[in-house]
PDB file of C-alpha atoms in Angstrom:
ATOM      1  CA  MET A   1       0.203   0.037   0.268  1.00  0.00           C
ATOM      2  CA  VAL A   2       1.340   3.279  -0.726  1.00  0.00           C
ATOM      3  CA  LYS A   3       1.059   5.690   2.313  1.00  0.00           C
ATOM      4  CA  THR A   4      -0.592   8.999   1.422  1.00  0.00           C
ATOM      5  CA  LEU A   5      -1.814  12.139   2.874  1.00  0.00           C
ATOM      6  CA  ILE A   6      -4.351  14.108   1.645  1.00  0.00           C
ATOM      7  CA  ALA A   7      -3.432  17.825   3.426  1.00  0.00           C
ATOM      8  CA  VAL A   8      -6.217  20.578   3.275  1.00  0.00           C
ATOM      9  CA  PRO A   9      -4.936  24.070   4.436  1.00  0.00           C
ATOM     10  CA  ILE A  10      -7.881  26.024   5.933  1.00  0.00           C
ATOM     11  CA  PHE A  11      -9.085  29.159   7.013  1.00  0.00           C
ATOM     12  CA  ASN A  12     -12.426  30.423   7.649  1.00  0.00           C
ATOM     13  CA  GLU A  13     -13.560  27.653   5.419  1.00  0.00           C
ATOM     14  CA  GLU A  14     -17.005  27.090   7.282  1.00  0.00           C
ATOM     15  CA  ASP A  15     -19.332  27.361   4.378  1.00  0.00           C
ATOM     16  CA  SER A  16     -17.142  24.876   2.144  1.00  0.00           C
ATOM     17  CA  ILE A  17     -15.217  22.588   4.386  1.00  0.00           C
ATOM     18  CA  GLU A  18     -18.076  20.248   5.394  1.00  0.00           C
ATOM     19  CA  ASN A  19     -18.371  19.213   1.297  1.00  0.00           C
ATOM     20  CA  CYS A  20     -14.722  19.068   1.173  1.00  0.00           C
ATOM     21  CA  ILE A  21     -14.264  16.407   3.901  1.00  0.00           C
ATOM     22  CA  SER A  22     -17.118  14.553   2.520  1.00  0.00           C
ATOM     23  CA  SER A  23     -15.532  14.393  -0.735  1.00  0.00           C
ATOM     24  CA  LEU A  24     -12.684  13.589   0.417  1.00  0.00           C
ATOM     25  CA  LEU A  25     -13.996  10.767   2.541  1.00  0.00           C
ATOM     26  CA  GLU A  26     -15.641   9.498  -0.644  1.00  0.00           C
ATOM     27  CA  ILE A  27     -12.373   9.168  -2.115  1.00  0.00           C
ATOM     28  CA  THR A  28     -10.762   7.033   0.797  1.00  0.00           C
ATOM     29  CA  ARG A  29     -13.270   4.647   0.704  1.00  0.00           C
ATOM     30  CA  ASP A  30     -12.456   3.093  -2.492  1.00  0.00           C
ATOM     31  CA  SER A  31      -8.708   3.591  -2.022  1.00  0.00           C
ATOM     32  CA  GLY A  32      -7.336   0.641  -4.063  1.00  0.00           C
ATOM     33  CA  ILE A  33      -3.153   0.703  -3.790  1.00  0.00           C
ATOM     34  CA  PHE A  34      -3.505   3.721  -1.713  1.00  0.00           C
ATOM     35  CA  ASN A  35      -3.446   4.091   2.207  1.00  0.00           C
ATOM     36  CA  TYR A  36      -5.177   7.305   2.517  1.00  0.00           C
ATOM     37  CA  GLU A  37      -5.171   9.774   5.766  1.00  0.00           C
ATOM     38  CA  ILE A  38      -7.065  13.100   5.586  1.00  0.00           C
ATOM     39  CA  ALA A  39      -5.305  16.192   7.562  1.00  0.00           C
ATOM     40  CA  CYS A  40      -6.841  19.295   7.804  1.00  0.00           C
ATOM     41  CA  PHE A  41      -4.538  22.131   8.917  1.00  0.00           C
ATOM     42  CA  ASN A  42      -6.582  25.108  10.473  1.00  0.00           C
ATOM     43  CA  ASP A  43      -4.492  27.985   9.974  1.00  0.00           C
ATOM     44  CA  GLY A  44      -6.094  30.338  12.805  1.00  0.00           C
ATOM     45  CA  SER A  45      -9.841  30.453  11.919  1.00  0.00           C
ATOM     46  CA  THR A  46     -11.999  32.890  13.464  1.00  0.00           C
ATOM     47  CA  ASP A  47     -15.640  31.508  12.571  1.00  0.00           C
ATOM     48  CA  ASN A  48     -16.973  28.219  13.195  1.00  0.00           C
ATOM     49  CA  THR A  49     -14.377  25.889  11.292  1.00  0.00           C
ATOM     50  CA  PHE A  50     -13.371  24.025  13.978  1.00  0.00           C
ATOM     51  CA  ASN A  51     -16.928  22.894  15.361  1.00  0.00           C
ATOM     52  CA  VAL A  52     -17.514  21.423  11.961  1.00  0.00           C
ATOM     53  CA  LEU A  53     -14.021  19.814  11.612  1.00  0.00           C
ATOM     54  CA  ASN A  54     -14.623  18.451  14.870  1.00  0.00           C
ATOM     55  CA  GLN A  55     -17.762  16.297  13.591  1.00  0.00           C
ATOM     56  CA  TYR A  56     -15.225  14.296  11.806  1.00  0.00           C
ATOM     57  CA  ALA A  57     -12.929  14.120  14.399  1.00  0.00           C
ATOM     58  CA  ASP A  58     -12.741  10.500  14.571  1.00  0.00           C
ATOM     59  CA  GLN A  59     -12.149  10.085  10.615  1.00  0.00           C
ATOM     60  CA  ILE A  60      -9.431  12.904  10.018  1.00  0.00           C
ATOM     61  CA  LYS A  61      -6.290  14.419  11.471  1.00  0.00           C
ATOM     62  CA  ILE A  62      -7.262  18.106  12.700  1.00  0.00           C
ATOM     63  CA  LEU A  63      -3.664  20.246  13.186  1.00  0.00           C
ATOM     64  CA  GLU A  64      -4.178  23.795  14.277  1.00  0.00           C
ATOM     65  CA  SER A  65      -3.089  27.272  15.156  1.00  0.00           C
ATOM     66  CA  ARG A  66      -4.555  30.070  17.390  1.00  0.00           C
ATOM     67  CA  ILE A  67      -2.920  32.352  14.625  1.00  0.00           C
ATOM     68  CA  ASN A  68      -3.214  32.451  10.878  1.00  0.00           C
ATOM     69  CA  PHE A  69       0.161  32.346   9.653  1.00  0.00           C
ATOM     70  CA  GLY A  70      -0.784  32.299   6.288  1.00  0.00           C
ATOM     71  CA  LEU A  71      -0.543  29.578   3.540  1.00  0.00           C
ATOM     72  CA  SER A  72       3.461  29.081   3.159  1.00  0.00           C
ATOM     73  CA  GLU A  73       2.994  28.296   6.567  1.00  0.00           C
ATOM     74  CA  VAL A  74       0.908  25.498   6.296  1.00  0.00           C
ATOM     75  CA  PHE A  75       2.505  24.116   3.604  1.00  0.00           C
ATOM     76  CA  ASN A  76       5.657  23.836   5.865  1.00  0.00           C
ATOM     77  CA  SER A  77       3.744  22.310   8.374  1.00  0.00           C
ATOM     78  CA  ILE A  78       2.416  19.909   5.882  1.00  0.00           C
ATOM     79  CA  MET A  79       5.626  19.164   5.171  1.00  0.00           C
ATOM     80  CA  PHE A  80       6.834  18.492   8.626  1.00  0.00           C
ATOM     81  CA  TYR A  81       4.067  16.403   9.400  1.00  0.00           C
ATOM     82  CA  ALA A  82       4.447  14.520   6.317  1.00  0.00           C
ATOM     83  CA  LYS A  83       8.189  13.851   7.010  1.00  0.00           C
ATOM     84  CA  GLU A  84       7.805  12.762  10.702  1.00  0.00           C
ATOM     85  CA  ASN A  85       4.759  10.324   9.780  1.00  0.00           C
ATOM     86  CA  SER A  86       6.538   9.083   6.778  1.00  0.00           C
ATOM     87  CA  PHE A  87       4.269   9.522   3.985  1.00  0.00           C
ATOM     88  CA  ASP A  88       5.096   7.845   0.451  1.00  0.00           C
ATOM     89  CA  TYR A  89       3.005  10.989  -1.395  1.00  0.00           C
ATOM     90  CA  VAL A  90       1.481  14.019  -0.362  1.00  0.00           C
ATOM     91  CA  VAL A  91      -1.884  15.609  -1.840  1.00  0.00           C
ATOM     92  CA  VAL A  92      -2.679  18.901  -1.470  1.00  0.00           C
ATOM     93  CA  PHE A  93      -6.178  20.081  -1.782  1.00  0.00           C
ATOM     94  CA  ASP A  94      -7.622  23.398  -1.158  1.00  0.00           C
ATOM     95  CA  ALA A  95     -10.749  23.539   0.980  1.00  0.00           C
ATOM     96  CA  ASP A  96     -12.468  25.724  -0.938  1.00  0.00           C
ATOM     97  CA  ASN A  97     -13.656  23.084  -3.661  1.00  0.00           C
ATOM     98  CA  GLN A  98     -12.002  24.607  -6.784  1.00  0.00           C
ATOM     99  CA  TYR A  99     -10.810  21.385  -7.894  1.00  0.00           C
ATOM    100  CA  PRO A 100     -12.259  18.187  -8.831  1.00  0.00           C
ATOM    101  CA  TYR A 101     -11.470  15.538  -5.862  1.00  0.00           C
ATOM    102  CA  ASN A 102     -12.328  12.862  -7.978  1.00  0.00           C
ATOM    103  CA  ASP A 103      -8.897  13.539  -9.929  1.00  0.00           C
ATOM    104  CA  ILE A 104      -6.936  12.824  -7.079  1.00  0.00           C
ATOM    105  CA  PRO A 105      -6.494   9.079  -7.782  1.00  0.00           C
ATOM    106  CA  GLU A 106      -5.473   9.698 -11.415  1.00  0.00           C
ATOM    107  CA  ILE A 107      -3.134  12.605 -10.383  1.00  0.00           C
ATOM    108  CA  LEU A 108      -1.413   9.965  -7.725  1.00  0.00           C
ATOM    109  CA  ASN A 109      -1.129   7.225 -10.660  1.00  0.00           C
ATOM    110  CA  LEU A 110       0.889   9.662 -13.033  1.00  0.00           C
ATOM    111  CA  ALA A 111       3.225  10.844 -10.313  1.00  0.00           C
ATOM    112  CA  ILE A 112       3.935   7.359  -9.499  1.00  0.00           C
ATOM    113  CA  GLU A 113       3.932   6.371 -13.398  1.00  0.00           C
ATOM    114  CA  ASN A 114       6.498   9.303 -13.997  1.00  0.00           C
ATOM    115  CA  LYS A 115       8.283   8.768 -11.036  1.00  0.00           C
ATOM    116  CA  SER A 116       7.367  13.091 -10.697  1.00  0.00           C
ATOM    117  CA  ASP A 117       8.197  14.301  -7.161  1.00  0.00           C
ATOM    118  CA  ILE A 118       6.448  17.306  -7.495  1.00  0.00           C
ATOM    119  CA  HIS A 119       3.163  16.438 -10.117  1.00  0.00           C
ATOM    120  CA  ILE A 120       0.860  19.371 -10.604  1.00  0.00           C
ATOM    121  CA  GLY A 121      -2.872  19.345 -11.137  1.00  0.00           C
ATOM    122  CA  ALA A 122      -2.945  22.057 -14.466  1.00  0.00           C
ATOM    123  CA  ARG A 123      -6.090  23.921 -14.870  1.00  0.00           C
ATOM    124  CA  ASP A 124      -6.894  24.199 -18.947  1.00  0.00           C
ATOM    125  CA  PHE A 125      -7.313  27.923 -18.791  1.00  0.00           C
ATOM    126  CA  ASN A 126      -9.069  28.511 -21.860  1.00  0.00           C
ATOM    127  CA  LYS A 127     -11.954  26.548 -20.371  1.00  0.00           C
ATOM    128  CA  LEU A 128     -12.493  28.624 -17.412  1.00  0.00           C
ATOM    129  CA  GLU A 129     -15.241  30.368 -18.127  1.00  0.00           C
ATOM    130  CA  HIS A 130     -14.953  32.177 -14.377  1.00  0.00           C
ATOM    131  CA  PHE A 131     -11.808  33.523 -15.047  1.00  0.00           C
ATOM    132  CA  THR A 132     -11.168  36.727 -16.952  1.00  0.00           C
ATOM    133  CA  LYS A 133      -9.321  37.524 -20.046  1.00  0.00           C
ATOM    134  CA  ILE A 134      -6.776  39.352 -18.283  1.00  0.00           C
ATOM    135  CA  LYS A 135      -6.578  36.809 -15.472  1.00  0.00           C
ATOM    136  CA  LYS A 136      -6.392  33.920 -17.853  1.00  0.00           C
ATOM    137  CA  VAL A 137      -3.366  35.782 -19.785  1.00  0.00           C
ATOM    138  CA  LEU A 138      -1.393  36.675 -16.857  1.00  0.00           C
ATOM    139  CA  GLN A 139      -1.547  33.007 -15.614  1.00  0.00           C
ATOM    140  CA  LYS A 140      -0.564  31.620 -19.489  1.00  0.00           C
ATOM    141  CA  ILE A 141       1.928  34.180 -19.405  1.00  0.00           C
ATOM    142  CA  GLY A 142       3.329  33.899 -15.693  1.00  0.00           C
ATOM    143  CA  SER A 143       3.599  29.994 -16.127  1.00  0.00           C
ATOM    144  CA  LYS A 144       5.751  30.108 -19.399  1.00  0.00           C
ATOM    145  CA  PHE A 145       8.311  32.862 -17.506  1.00  0.00           C
ATOM    146  CA  ILE A 146       8.333  30.421 -14.593  1.00  0.00           C
ATOM    147  CA  SER A 147       9.013  27.563 -17.365  1.00  0.00           C
ATOM    148  CA  TYR A 148      11.958  29.359 -19.076  1.00  0.00           C
ATOM    149  CA  ILE A 149      13.859  30.624 -15.647  1.00  0.00           C
ATOM    150  CA  ILE A 150      13.540  26.834 -14.756  1.00  0.00           C
ATOM    151  CA  GLY A 151      14.053  24.747 -17.555  1.00  0.00           C
ATOM    152  CA  LYS A 152      11.147  22.568 -17.340  1.00  0.00           C
ATOM    153  CA  LYS A 153       7.545  22.907 -18.841  1.00  0.00           C
ATOM    154  CA  ILE A 154       5.267  24.178 -16.110  1.00  0.00           C
ATOM    155  CA  PHE A 155       1.068  24.342 -17.590  1.00  0.00           C
ATOM    156  CA  ASP A 156       0.021  26.062 -14.545  1.00  0.00           C
ATOM    157  CA  ALA A 157       2.674  27.564 -11.905  1.00  0.00           C
ATOM    158  CA  THR A 158       0.016  28.609  -9.490  1.00  0.00           C
ATOM    159  CA  SER A 159      -2.129  25.578  -9.000  1.00  0.00           C
ATOM    160  CA  GLY A 160      -2.192  24.219  -5.751  1.00  0.00           C
ATOM    161  CA  PHE A 161      -3.750  21.121  -6.676  1.00  0.00           C
ATOM    162  CA  ARG A 162      -0.687  19.029  -6.243  1.00  0.00           C
ATOM    163  CA  VAL A 163       1.116  15.784  -5.480  1.00  0.00           C
ATOM    164  CA  TYR A 164       4.630  15.511  -3.461  1.00  0.00           C
ATOM    165  CA  SER A 165       6.833  12.431  -3.298  1.00  0.00           C
ATOM    166  CA  SER A 166       8.741  11.489  -0.395  1.00  0.00           C
ATOM    167  CA  ARG A 167      11.765  13.351  -1.708  1.00  0.00           C
ATOM    168  CA  ALA A 168      10.183  16.340  -2.312  1.00  0.00           C
ATOM    169  CA  VAL A 169       8.509  16.359   1.440  1.00  0.00           C
ATOM    170  CA  GLU A 170      12.209  16.000   2.715  1.00  0.00           C
ATOM    171  CA  ALA A 171      13.523  18.732   0.314  1.00  0.00           C
ATOM    172  CA  LEU A 172      11.082  21.637  -0.052  1.00  0.00           C
ATOM    173  CA  PHE A 173      10.548  24.380   2.483  1.00  0.00           C
ATOM    174  CA  SER A 174       8.672  27.830   1.974  1.00  0.00           C
ATOM    175  CA  THR A 175      10.491  31.007   2.842  1.00  0.00           C
ATOM    176  CA  ASN A 176       8.114  34.000   1.862  1.00  0.00           C
ATOM    177  CA  SER A 177       4.964  34.759   3.341  1.00  0.00           C
ATOM    178  CA  PHE A 178       2.836  34.825   0.409  1.00  0.00           C
ATOM    179  CA  THR A 179       2.565  31.272  -1.583  1.00  0.00           C
ATOM    180  CA  TYR A 180       4.739  28.084  -1.508  1.00  0.00           C
ATOM    181  CA  THR A 181       3.544  27.147  -5.164  1.00  0.00           C
ATOM    182  CA  LEU A 182       6.382  29.256  -6.937  1.00  0.00           C
ATOM    183  CA  GLU A 183       8.978  29.117  -4.655  1.00  0.00           C
ATOM    184  CA  THR A 184       8.888  25.335  -4.712  1.00  0.00           C
ATOM    185  CA  LEU A 185       9.180  24.934  -8.550  1.00  0.00           C
ATOM    186  CA  PHE A 186      12.714  26.716  -8.491  1.00  0.00           C
ATOM    187  CA  GLN A 187      13.665  24.378  -5.482  1.00  0.00           C
ATOM    188  CA  SER A 188      13.442  21.268  -8.077  1.00  0.00           C
ATOM    189  CA  ASN A 189      16.554  22.061  -9.778  1.00  0.00           C
ATOM    190  CA  PRO A 190      19.061  22.412  -6.630  1.00  0.00           C
ATOM    191  CA  TYR A 191      17.349  19.440  -5.272  1.00  0.00           C
ATOM    192  CA  LYS A 192      17.175  17.612  -8.486  1.00  0.00           C
ATOM    193  CA  LEU A 193      13.417  16.838  -8.164  1.00  0.00           C
ATOM    194  CA  LYS A 194      11.206  15.939 -11.027  1.00  0.00           C
ATOM    195  CA  VAL A 195       8.187  18.252 -12.041  1.00  0.00           C
ATOM    196  CA  SER A 196       5.502  16.644 -14.080  1.00  0.00           C
ATOM    197  CA  SER A 197       1.791  18.198 -15.349  1.00  0.00           C
ATOM    198  CA  SER A 198      -1.479  16.926 -16.180  1.00  0.00           C
ATOM    199  CA  ILE A 199      -4.612  18.934 -17.137  1.00  0.00           C
ATOM    200  CA  ILE A 200      -7.729  18.303 -14.851  1.00  0.00           C
ATOM    201  CA  SER A 201     -11.150  17.587 -15.560  1.00  0.00           C
ATOM    202  CA  ASP A 202     -12.422  21.034 -14.393  1.00  0.00           C
ATOM    203  CA  SER A 203     -11.766  24.018 -12.134  1.00  0.00           C
ATOM    204  CA  PHE A 204     -14.587  25.748 -10.002  1.00  0.00           C
ATOM    205  CA  GLU A 205     -15.502  29.033  -9.153  1.00  0.00           C
ATOM    206  CA  THR A 206     -15.413  29.905  -5.657  1.00  0.00           C
ATOM    207  CA  ARG A 207     -15.053  32.931  -3.233  1.00  0.00           C
ATOM    208  CA  GLU A 208     -12.607  35.399  -4.237  1.00  0.00           C
ATOM    209  CA  SER A 209      -8.879  34.856  -3.026  1.00  0.00           C
ATOM    210  CA  ARG A 210      -7.880  35.830   0.692  1.00  0.00           C
ATOM    211  CA  LEU A 211      -4.094  35.428  -0.592  1.00  0.00           C
ATOM    212  CA  PHE A 212      -4.438  39.081  -2.301  1.00  0.00           C
ATOM    213  CA  LYS A 213      -6.990  41.791  -3.348  1.00  0.00           C
ATOM    214  CA  ASN A 214      -6.780  42.348  -7.097  1.00  0.00           C
ATOM    215  CA  ASN A 215      -4.794  41.255  -9.777  1.00  0.00           C
ATOM    216  CA  PHE A 216      -2.133  44.128  -9.158  1.00  0.00           C
ATOM    217  CA  GLU A 217      -1.643  43.250  -5.647  1.00  0.00           C
ATOM    218  CA  TYR A 218      -1.108  39.295  -6.928  1.00  0.00           C
ATOM    219  CA  LEU A 219       1.462  40.406  -9.464  1.00  0.00           C
ATOM    220  CA  LYS A 220       3.540  42.416  -6.722  1.00  0.00           C
ATOM    221  CA  LYS A 221       3.513  39.954  -4.565  1.00  0.00           C
ATOM    222  CA  SER A 222       4.482  37.101  -7.377  1.00  0.00           C
ATOM    223  CA  PHE A 223       7.297  39.133  -8.485  1.00  0.00           C
ATOM    224  CA  PHE A 224       9.145  39.612  -5.200  1.00  0.00           C
ATOM    225  CA  VAL A 225       8.598  35.946  -4.845  1.00  0.00           C
ATOM    226  CA  ILE A 226      10.286  35.035  -7.733  1.00  0.00           C
ATOM    227  CA  ILE A 227      13.054  37.697  -7.303  1.00  0.00           C
ATOM    228  CA  LYS A 228      13.812  36.232  -4.145  1.00  0.00           C
ATOM    229  CA  SER A 229      13.690  32.337  -5.574  1.00  0.00           C
ATOM    230  CA  ILE A 230      15.849  33.618  -8.172  1.00  0.00           C
ATOM    231  CA  LEU A 231      18.384  34.554  -5.481  1.00  0.00           C
ATOM    232  CA  LEU A 232      18.153  31.744  -3.632  1.00  0.00           C
ATOM    233  CA  TYR A 233      18.009  28.971  -6.244  1.00  0.00           C
ATOM    234  CA  LYS A 234      18.912  30.252  -9.749  1.00  0.00           C
ATOM    235  CA  ASN A 235      22.417  32.221  -9.476  1.00  0.00           C
ATOM    236  CA  SER A 236      22.864  30.510 -13.382  1.00  0.00           C
ATOM    237  CA  PHE A 237      20.097  32.604 -14.407  1.00  0.00           C
ATOM    238  CA  LEU A 238      21.285  35.416 -11.944  1.00  0.00           C
ATOM    239  CA  ASN A 239      24.723  35.278 -13.837  1.00  0.00           C
ATOM    240  CA  LYS A 240      23.428  35.612 -17.484  1.00  0.00           C
ATOM    241  CA  ILE A 241      21.130  38.648 -16.058  1.00  0.00           C
ATOM    242  CA  MET A 242      24.426  40.334 -14.759  1.00  0.00           C
ATOM    243  CA  PHE A 243      26.463  39.473 -18.452  1.00  0.00           C
ATOM    244  CA  ILE A 244      23.385  40.874 -20.009  1.00  0.00           C
ATOM    245  CA  LEU A 245      24.201  44.076 -18.078  1.00  0.00           C
ATOM    246  CA  PHE A 246      27.480  44.248 -18.498  1.00  0.00           C
ATOM    247  CA  THR A 247      27.085  45.010 -22.432  1.00  0.00           C
ATOM    248  CA  PRO A 248      26.665  48.605 -22.760  1.00  0.00           C
ATOM    249  CA  GLY A 249      29.415  49.112 -20.396  1.00  0.00           C
ATOM    250  CA  VAL A 250      31.731  47.454 -22.554  1.00  0.00           C
ATOM    251  CA  TYR A 251      30.476  48.707 -25.864  1.00  0.00           C
ATOM    252  CA  LEU A 252      31.083  52.236 -24.620  1.00  0.00           C
ATOM    253  CA  LEU A 253      34.311  51.217 -23.434  1.00  0.00           C
ATOM    254  CA  SER A 254      35.101  49.638 -26.867  1.00  0.00           C
ATOM    255  CA  ARG A 255      34.576  52.827 -28.549  1.00  0.00           C
ATOM    256  CA  PHE A 256      37.462  54.457 -26.955  1.00  0.00           C
ATOM    257  CA  PHE A 257      39.854  51.266 -26.858  1.00  0.00           C
ATOM    258  CA  ILE A 258      39.558  49.856 -29.885  1.00  0.00           C
ATOM    259  CA  PRO A 259      40.672  53.290 -32.452  1.00  0.00           C
ATOM    260  CA  TYR A 260      42.820  53.876 -29.347  1.00  0.00           C
ATOM    261  CA  LEU A 261      44.909  50.163 -29.729  1.00  0.00           C
ATOM    262  CA  SER A 262      44.874  50.235 -33.376  1.00  0.00           C
ATOM    263  CA  GLU A 263      45.848  53.851 -34.088  1.00  0.00           C
ATOM    264  CA  GLY A 264      47.836  54.745 -30.679  1.00  0.00           C
ATOM    265  CA  THR A 265      45.622  57.383 -30.150  1.00  0.00           C
ATOM    266  CA  ASN A 266      41.959  58.403 -29.793  1.00  0.00           C
ATOM    267  CA  PRO A 267      40.834  61.953 -29.055  1.00  0.00           C
ATOM    268  CA  GLY A 268      37.343  61.473 -30.202  1.00  0.00           C
ATOM    269  CA  ASN A 269      35.473  59.104 -27.502  1.00  0.00           C
ATOM    270  CA  ILE A 270      36.520  60.681 -24.063  1.00  0.00           C
ATOM    271  CA  GLN A 271      32.881  60.415 -23.434  1.00  0.00           C
ATOM    272  CA  SER A 272      32.545  56.804 -23.893  1.00  0.00           C
ATOM    273  CA  LEU A 273      35.207  56.210 -21.646  1.00  0.00           C
ATOM    274  CA  VAL A 274      34.359  58.435 -19.096  1.00  0.00           C
ATOM    275  CA  VAL A 275      30.585  57.033 -19.171  1.00  0.00           C
ATOM    276  CA  GLY A 276      31.236  53.196 -19.711  1.00  0.00           C
ATOM    277  CA  THR A 277      33.971  53.589 -16.755  1.00  0.00           C
ATOM    278  CA  SER A 278      31.245  55.152 -14.451  1.00  0.00           C
ATOM    279  CA  TYR A 279      28.658  52.525 -15.490  1.00  0.00           C
ATOM    280  CA  LEU A 280      30.782  49.458 -14.759  1.00  0.00           C
ATOM    281  CA  ILE A 281      31.913  50.676 -11.323  1.00  0.00           C
ATOM    282  CA  ILE A 282      28.542  51.092 -10.644  1.00  0.00           C
ATOM    283  CA  LEU A 283      27.544  47.945 -12.003  1.00  0.00           C
ATOM    284  CA  ILE A 284      30.080  45.830 -10.113  1.00  0.00           C
ATOM    285  CA  LEU A 285      29.126  48.049  -6.990  1.00  0.00           C
ATOM    286  CA  PHE A 286      25.735  46.684  -7.735  1.00  0.00           C
ATOM    287  CA  ILE A 287      26.841  42.753  -8.095  1.00  0.00           C
ATOM    288  CA  LEU A 288      28.656  43.128  -5.060  1.00  0.00           C
ATOM    289  CA  ILE A 289      25.626  44.151  -2.715  1.00  0.00           C
ATOM    290  CA  VAL A 290      23.126  41.659  -4.973  1.00  0.00           C
ATOM    291  CA  TYR A 291      25.628  38.539  -4.269  1.00  0.00           C
ATOM    292  CA  ILE A 292      25.862  39.577  -0.429  1.00  0.00           C
ATOM    293  CA  PHE A 293      22.225  39.976  -0.065  1.00  0.00           C
ATOM    294  CA  SER A 294      21.701  36.590  -2.229  1.00  0.00           C
ATOM    295  CA  ASN A 295      24.610  34.569   0.330  1.00  0.00           C
ATOM    296  CA  ASN A 296      23.040  36.264   3.631  1.00  0.00           C
ATOM    297  CA  TYR A 297      19.360  35.392   2.425  1.00  0.00           C
ATOM    298  CA  GLN A 298      20.157  31.895   1.519  1.00  0.00           C
ATOM    299  CA  THR A 299      22.102  31.296   5.017  1.00  0.00           C
ATOM    300  CA  LYS A 300      18.996  32.463   6.825  1.00  0.00           C
ATOM    301  CA  SER A 301      16.548  30.478   4.897  1.00  0.00           C
ATOM    302  CA  LEU A 302      18.956  27.395   5.550  1.00  0.00           C
ATOM    303  CA  PHE A 303      18.592  27.993   9.417  1.00  0.00           C
ATOM    304  CA  LEU A 304      15.141  28.750   8.934  1.00  0.00           C
ATOM    305  CA  LYS A 305      14.483  25.457   7.572  1.00  0.00           C
ATOM    306  CA  ILE A 306      17.203  23.729  10.082  1.00  0.00           C
ATOM    307  CA  ASP A 307      15.673  25.088  13.094  1.00  0.00           C
ATOM    308  CA  TYR A 308      11.542  25.072  12.117  1.00  0.00           C
ATOM    309  CA  ASN A 309       9.157  24.077  14.582  1.00  0.00           C
ATOM    310  CA  PRO A 310       5.844  23.515  13.001  1.00  0.00           C
ATOM    311  CA  LYS A 311       3.069  26.227  13.744  1.00  0.00           C
ATOM    312  CA  HIS A 312       0.209  23.695  13.396  1.00  0.00           C
ATOM    313  CA  THR A 313      -0.020  21.049  16.016  1.00  0.00           C
ATOM    314  CA  LEU A 314      -2.650  17.839  16.329  1.00  0.00           C
ATOM    315  CA  SER A 315      -5.633  19.102  18.134  1.00  0.00           C
ATOM    316  CA  LYS A 316      -6.504  17.448  21.288  1.00  0.00           C
ATOM    317  CA  ASP A 317      -9.447  15.888  19.446  1.00  0.00           C
ATOM    318  CA  SER A 318      -7.819  14.098  16.733  1.00  0.00           C
TER     319      SER A 318
END
């Protein structure tokens, strides 16, 4: 049997959590090769969520915190719990029921068949009527951009419907305060984790996201997560950017030095020499600051992971 955790991050989901748990319990009754455990991670809900969860205390595990720490911290608690209890695979399933619960066995089987460490249940954006045109465009562009940076084809970089292998559970850790979905994709390269995707059967309209208020805020937060992830996990990509930034300075200096070296003098390109030299000096100082910040950030992140204590613990009723 494949020991499998279905982990449900929850914050103020009193209206949807009962339907979510009932659906997941339906999946576990026809388990096949999978030995399922459902664990709900209640992230400081202030509504009636806990009382609803408590009705299922004999069928699920309930882990909770008194404070709302956010989705990234819930992800870290999920990975910690899965590692401590030696699960073979982890499925993260959103409590708002936006993903089809019937697809859980399929994405698990695909992860096993492909020997994937991260398998993404990707949404078909062209078929999502509840997504605005701008949201579809942003999702497609963002996924292609992430694919380019990490060198792996990602159909849906922000999907939270994912399967993680035990190798991924051991390696992954979210250091940002927004969401784990992007950063963990960047981590797949240094930890040599295989990433795969498959299109899920549907995606349903739910409440407005609690992670951001509008598209602008979403883009801003995602941008900073991507920049931090590049600094942490993609030094090779960072080196390419720095190489490109050197080009204007080198070009300006060449306008002075090529004639000077070939003719022995060049009184006409002094401005290029001054501007090019100034540009390169500023750029070198900027690069030094970036790499110092990157190294400090990497060290801090490593200590956060080593000294990590989960914020969500088992409820006494579980």
